[in-house]
mmCIF file with all atom_site columns, C-alpha atoms in Angstrom:
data_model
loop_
_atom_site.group_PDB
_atom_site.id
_atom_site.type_symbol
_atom_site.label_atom_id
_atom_site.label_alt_id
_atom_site.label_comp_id
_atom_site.label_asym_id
_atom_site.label_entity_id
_atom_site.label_seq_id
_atom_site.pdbx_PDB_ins_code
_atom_site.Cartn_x
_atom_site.Cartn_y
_atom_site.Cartn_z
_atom_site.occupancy
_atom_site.B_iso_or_equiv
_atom_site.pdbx_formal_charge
_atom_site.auth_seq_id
_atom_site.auth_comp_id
_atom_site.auth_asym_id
_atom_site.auth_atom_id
_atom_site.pdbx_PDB_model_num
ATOM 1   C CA . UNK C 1 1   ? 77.490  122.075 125.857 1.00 54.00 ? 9   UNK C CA 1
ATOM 2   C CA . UNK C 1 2   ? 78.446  122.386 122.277 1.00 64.00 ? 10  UNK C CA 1
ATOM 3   C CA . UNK C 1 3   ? 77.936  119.536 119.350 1.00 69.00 ? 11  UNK C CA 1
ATOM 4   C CA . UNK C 1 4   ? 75.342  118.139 116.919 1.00 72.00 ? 12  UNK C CA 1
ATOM 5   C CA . UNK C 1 5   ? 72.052  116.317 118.097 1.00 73.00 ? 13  UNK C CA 1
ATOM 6   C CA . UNK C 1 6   ? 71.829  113.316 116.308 1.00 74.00 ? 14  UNK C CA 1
ATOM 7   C CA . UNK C 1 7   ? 67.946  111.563 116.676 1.00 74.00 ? 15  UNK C CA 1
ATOM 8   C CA . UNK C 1 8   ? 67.814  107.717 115.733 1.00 74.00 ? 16  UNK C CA 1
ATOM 9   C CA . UNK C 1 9   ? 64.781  106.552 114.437 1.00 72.00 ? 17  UNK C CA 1
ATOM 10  C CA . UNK C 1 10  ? 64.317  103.910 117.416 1.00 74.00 ? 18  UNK C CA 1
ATOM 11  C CA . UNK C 1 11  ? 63.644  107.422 119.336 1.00 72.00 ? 19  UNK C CA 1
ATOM 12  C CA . UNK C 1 12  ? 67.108  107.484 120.970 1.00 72.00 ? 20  UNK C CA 1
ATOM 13  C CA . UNK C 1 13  ? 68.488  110.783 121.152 1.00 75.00 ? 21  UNK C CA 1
ATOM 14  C CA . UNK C 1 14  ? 72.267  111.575 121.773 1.00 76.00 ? 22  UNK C CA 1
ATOM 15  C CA . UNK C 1 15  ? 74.644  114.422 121.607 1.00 74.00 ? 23  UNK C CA 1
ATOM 16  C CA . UNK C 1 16  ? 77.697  113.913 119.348 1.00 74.00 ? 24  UNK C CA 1
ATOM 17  C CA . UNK C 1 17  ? 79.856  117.009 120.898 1.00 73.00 ? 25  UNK C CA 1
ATOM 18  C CA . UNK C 1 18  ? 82.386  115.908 117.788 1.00 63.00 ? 26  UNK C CA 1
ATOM 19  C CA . UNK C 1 19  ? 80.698  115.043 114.568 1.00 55.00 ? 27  UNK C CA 1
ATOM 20  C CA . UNK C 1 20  ? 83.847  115.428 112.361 1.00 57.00 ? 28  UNK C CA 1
ATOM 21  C CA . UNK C 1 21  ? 85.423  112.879 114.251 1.00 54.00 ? 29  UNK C CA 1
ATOM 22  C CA . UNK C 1 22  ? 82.603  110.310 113.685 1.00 50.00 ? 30  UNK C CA 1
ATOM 23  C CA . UNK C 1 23  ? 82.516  110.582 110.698 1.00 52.00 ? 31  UNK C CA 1
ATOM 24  C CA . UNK C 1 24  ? 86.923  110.409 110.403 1.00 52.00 ? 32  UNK C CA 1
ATOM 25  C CA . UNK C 1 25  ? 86.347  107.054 111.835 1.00 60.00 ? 33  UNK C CA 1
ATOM 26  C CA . UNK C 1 26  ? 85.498  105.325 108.465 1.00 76.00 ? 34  UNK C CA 1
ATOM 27  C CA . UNK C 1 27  ? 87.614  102.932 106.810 1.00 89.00 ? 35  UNK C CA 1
ATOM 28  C CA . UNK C 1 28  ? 90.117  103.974 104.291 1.00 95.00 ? 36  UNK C CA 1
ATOM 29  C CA . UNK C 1 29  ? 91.436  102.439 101.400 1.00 97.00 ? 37  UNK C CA 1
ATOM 30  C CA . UNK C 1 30  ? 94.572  102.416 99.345  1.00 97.00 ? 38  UNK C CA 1
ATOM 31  C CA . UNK C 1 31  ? 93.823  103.195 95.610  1.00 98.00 ? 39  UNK C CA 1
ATOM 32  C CA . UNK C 1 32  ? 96.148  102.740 92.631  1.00 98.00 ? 40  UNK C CA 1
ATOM 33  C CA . UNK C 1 33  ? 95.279  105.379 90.738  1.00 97.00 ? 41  UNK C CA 1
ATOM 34  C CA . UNK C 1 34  ? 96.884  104.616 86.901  1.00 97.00 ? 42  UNK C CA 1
ATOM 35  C CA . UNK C 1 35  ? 94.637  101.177 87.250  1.00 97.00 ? 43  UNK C CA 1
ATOM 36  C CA . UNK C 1 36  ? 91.960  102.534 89.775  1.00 96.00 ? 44  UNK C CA 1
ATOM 37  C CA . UNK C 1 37  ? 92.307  99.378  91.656  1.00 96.00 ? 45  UNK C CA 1
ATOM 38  C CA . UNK C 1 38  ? 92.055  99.372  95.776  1.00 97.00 ? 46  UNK C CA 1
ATOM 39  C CA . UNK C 1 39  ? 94.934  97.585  97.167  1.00 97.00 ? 47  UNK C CA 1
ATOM 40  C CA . UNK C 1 40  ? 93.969  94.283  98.220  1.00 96.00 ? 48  UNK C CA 1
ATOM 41  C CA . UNK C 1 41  ? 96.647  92.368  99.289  1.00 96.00 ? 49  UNK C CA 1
ATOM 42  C CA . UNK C 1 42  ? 100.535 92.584  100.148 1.00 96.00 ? 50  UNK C CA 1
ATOM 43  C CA . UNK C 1 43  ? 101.132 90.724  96.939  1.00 96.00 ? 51  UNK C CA 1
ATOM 44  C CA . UNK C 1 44  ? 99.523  93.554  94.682  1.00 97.00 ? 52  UNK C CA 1
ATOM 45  C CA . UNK C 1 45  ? 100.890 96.640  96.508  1.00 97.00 ? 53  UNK C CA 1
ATOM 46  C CA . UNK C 1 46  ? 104.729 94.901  96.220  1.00 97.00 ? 54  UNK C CA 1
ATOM 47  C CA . UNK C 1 47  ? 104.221 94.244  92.363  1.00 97.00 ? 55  UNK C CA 1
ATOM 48  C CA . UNK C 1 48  ? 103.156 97.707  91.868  1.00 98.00 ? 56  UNK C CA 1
ATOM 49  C CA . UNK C 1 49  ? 106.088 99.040  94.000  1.00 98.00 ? 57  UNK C CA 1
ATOM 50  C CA . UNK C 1 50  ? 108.672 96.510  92.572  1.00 97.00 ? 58  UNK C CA 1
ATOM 51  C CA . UNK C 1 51  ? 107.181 98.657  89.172  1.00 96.00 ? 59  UNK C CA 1
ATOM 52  C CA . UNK C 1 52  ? 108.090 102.305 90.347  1.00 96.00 ? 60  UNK C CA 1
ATOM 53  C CA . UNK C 1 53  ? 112.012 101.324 91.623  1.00 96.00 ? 61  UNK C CA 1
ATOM 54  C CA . UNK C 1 54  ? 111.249 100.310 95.276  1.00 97.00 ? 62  UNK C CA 1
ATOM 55  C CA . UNK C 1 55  ? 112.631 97.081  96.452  1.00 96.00 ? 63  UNK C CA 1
ATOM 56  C CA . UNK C 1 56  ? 111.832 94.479  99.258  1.00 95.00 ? 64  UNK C CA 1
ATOM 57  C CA . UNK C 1 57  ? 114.217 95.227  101.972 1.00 94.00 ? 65  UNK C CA 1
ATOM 58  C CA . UNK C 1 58  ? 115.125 92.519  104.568 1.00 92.00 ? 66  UNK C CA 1
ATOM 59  C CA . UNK C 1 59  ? 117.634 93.732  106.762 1.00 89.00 ? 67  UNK C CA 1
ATOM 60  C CA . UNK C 1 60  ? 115.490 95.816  109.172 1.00 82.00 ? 68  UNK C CA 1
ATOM 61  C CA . UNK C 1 61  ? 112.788 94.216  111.819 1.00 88.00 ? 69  UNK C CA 1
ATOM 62  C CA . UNK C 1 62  ? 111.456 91.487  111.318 1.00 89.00 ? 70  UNK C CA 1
ATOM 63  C CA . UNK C 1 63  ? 107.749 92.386  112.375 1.00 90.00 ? 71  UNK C CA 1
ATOM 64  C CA . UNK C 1 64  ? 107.797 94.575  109.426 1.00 94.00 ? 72  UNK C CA 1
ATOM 65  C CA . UNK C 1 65  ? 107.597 94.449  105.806 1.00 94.00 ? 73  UNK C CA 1
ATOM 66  C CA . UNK C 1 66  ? 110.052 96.683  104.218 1.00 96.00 ? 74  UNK C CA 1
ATOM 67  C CA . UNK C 1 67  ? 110.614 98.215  100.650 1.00 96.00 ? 75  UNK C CA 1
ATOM 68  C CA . UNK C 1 68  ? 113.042 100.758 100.013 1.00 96.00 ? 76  UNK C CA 1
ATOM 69  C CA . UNK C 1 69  ? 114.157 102.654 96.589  1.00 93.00 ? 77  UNK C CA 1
ATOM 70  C CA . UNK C 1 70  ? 117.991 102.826 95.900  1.00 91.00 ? 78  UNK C CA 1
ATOM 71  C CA . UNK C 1 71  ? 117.341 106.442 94.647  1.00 89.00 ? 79  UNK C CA 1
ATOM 72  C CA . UNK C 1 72  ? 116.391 107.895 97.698  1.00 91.00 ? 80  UNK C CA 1
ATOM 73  C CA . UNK C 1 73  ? 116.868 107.335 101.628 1.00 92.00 ? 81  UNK C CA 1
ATOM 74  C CA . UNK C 1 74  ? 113.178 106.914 101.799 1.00 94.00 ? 82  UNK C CA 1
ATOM 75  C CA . UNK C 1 75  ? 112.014 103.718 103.742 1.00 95.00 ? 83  UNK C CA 1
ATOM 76  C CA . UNK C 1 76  ? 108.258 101.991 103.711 1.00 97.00 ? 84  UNK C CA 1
ATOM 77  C CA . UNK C 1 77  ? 107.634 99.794  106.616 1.00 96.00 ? 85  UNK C CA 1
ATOM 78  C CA . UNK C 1 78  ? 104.222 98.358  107.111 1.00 97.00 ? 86  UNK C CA 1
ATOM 79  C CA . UNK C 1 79  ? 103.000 95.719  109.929 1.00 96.00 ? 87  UNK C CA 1
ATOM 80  C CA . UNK C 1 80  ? 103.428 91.945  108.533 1.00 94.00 ? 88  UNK C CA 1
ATOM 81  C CA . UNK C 1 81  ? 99.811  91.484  109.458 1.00 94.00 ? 89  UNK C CA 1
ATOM 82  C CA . UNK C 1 82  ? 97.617  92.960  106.504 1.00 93.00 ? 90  UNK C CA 1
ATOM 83  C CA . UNK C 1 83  ? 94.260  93.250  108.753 1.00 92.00 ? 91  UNK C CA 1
ATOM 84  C CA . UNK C 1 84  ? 96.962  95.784  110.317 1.00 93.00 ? 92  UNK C CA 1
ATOM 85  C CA . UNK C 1 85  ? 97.641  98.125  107.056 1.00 95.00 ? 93  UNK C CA 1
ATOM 86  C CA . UNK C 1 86  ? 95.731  101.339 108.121 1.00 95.00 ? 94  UNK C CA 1
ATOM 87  C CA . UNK C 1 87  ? 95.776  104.743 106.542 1.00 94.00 ? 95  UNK C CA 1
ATOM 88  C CA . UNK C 1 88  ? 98.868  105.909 109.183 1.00 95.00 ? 96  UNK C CA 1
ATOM 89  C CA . UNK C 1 89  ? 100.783 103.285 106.081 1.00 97.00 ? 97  UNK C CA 1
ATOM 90  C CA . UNK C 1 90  ? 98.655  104.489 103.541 1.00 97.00 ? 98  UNK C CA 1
ATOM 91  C CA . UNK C 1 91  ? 99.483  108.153 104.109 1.00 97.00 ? 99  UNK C CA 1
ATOM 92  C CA . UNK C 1 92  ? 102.992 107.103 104.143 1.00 97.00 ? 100 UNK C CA 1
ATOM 93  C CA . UNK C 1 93  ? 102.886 105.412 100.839 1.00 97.00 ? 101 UNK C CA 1
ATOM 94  C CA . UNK C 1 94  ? 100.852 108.226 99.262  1.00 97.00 ? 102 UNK C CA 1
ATOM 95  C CA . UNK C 1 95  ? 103.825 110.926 100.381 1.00 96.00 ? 103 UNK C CA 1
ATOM 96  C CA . UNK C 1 96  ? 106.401 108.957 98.623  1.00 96.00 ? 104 UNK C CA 1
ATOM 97  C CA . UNK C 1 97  ? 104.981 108.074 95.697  1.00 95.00 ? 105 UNK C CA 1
ATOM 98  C CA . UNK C 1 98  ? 102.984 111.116 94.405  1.00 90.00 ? 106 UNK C CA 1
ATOM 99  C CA . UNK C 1 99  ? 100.206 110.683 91.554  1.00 94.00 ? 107 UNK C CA 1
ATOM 100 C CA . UNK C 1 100 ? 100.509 107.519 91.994  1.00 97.00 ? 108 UNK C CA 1
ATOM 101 C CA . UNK C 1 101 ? 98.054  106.029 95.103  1.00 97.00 ? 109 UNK C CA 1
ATOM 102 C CA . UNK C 1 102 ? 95.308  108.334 96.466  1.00 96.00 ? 110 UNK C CA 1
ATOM 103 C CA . UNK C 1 103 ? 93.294  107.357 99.873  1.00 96.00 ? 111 UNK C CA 1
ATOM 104 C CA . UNK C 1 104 ? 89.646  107.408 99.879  1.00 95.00 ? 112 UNK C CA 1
ATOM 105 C CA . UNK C 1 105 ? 86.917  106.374 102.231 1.00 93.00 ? 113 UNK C CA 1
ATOM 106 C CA . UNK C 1 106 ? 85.297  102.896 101.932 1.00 87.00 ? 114 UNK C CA 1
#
């Protein structure tokens, strides 16, 4: 039995046998780096994509909010739901746009 031995101070004693995920399972946020501003809101991340070339795109699904860049073939779709924006989409947007959005743990 391998892992860390974490002691609460109610006296409750329990193995974690994988600390790095517990500690993986924190929330993430979306940062604008030239303004150092988390991404709030739809609304803000489409203004500052609308800013770097990328455009909405509305011919793909319909569950999804789309922007694309006429430059490239590259494609961002994120769930319509923002409660549903998690750093899978985050990742995503950090990839194509370079120095531009960093994730960091809330």
């Amino acid at each position: 039995m391998s892992g860390v031995w974490v002691f609460k101070n109610n006296g409750v004693i329990r193995l974690v046998e994988n600390p790095q995920a517990e500690t993986s399972s924190r929330r993430k946020a979306l940062v604008h780096l030239p303004s150092g501003q988390v991404v709030s809101s739809y609304s803000m991340l489409e203004q500052i994509l609308t800013g770097l070339g990328w455009e909405r795109y509305y011919e793909g699904d319909p569950d999804l909010f789309q922007f694309h860049k006429r430059s490239s073939i590259d494609l961002i779709s994120l769930p319509r739901d923002f409660s549903k924006f998690n750093s899978v989409y985050m990742y995503d947007i950090v990839i194509k746009n370079p120095n531009v959005f960093h994730v960091r743990d809330v």
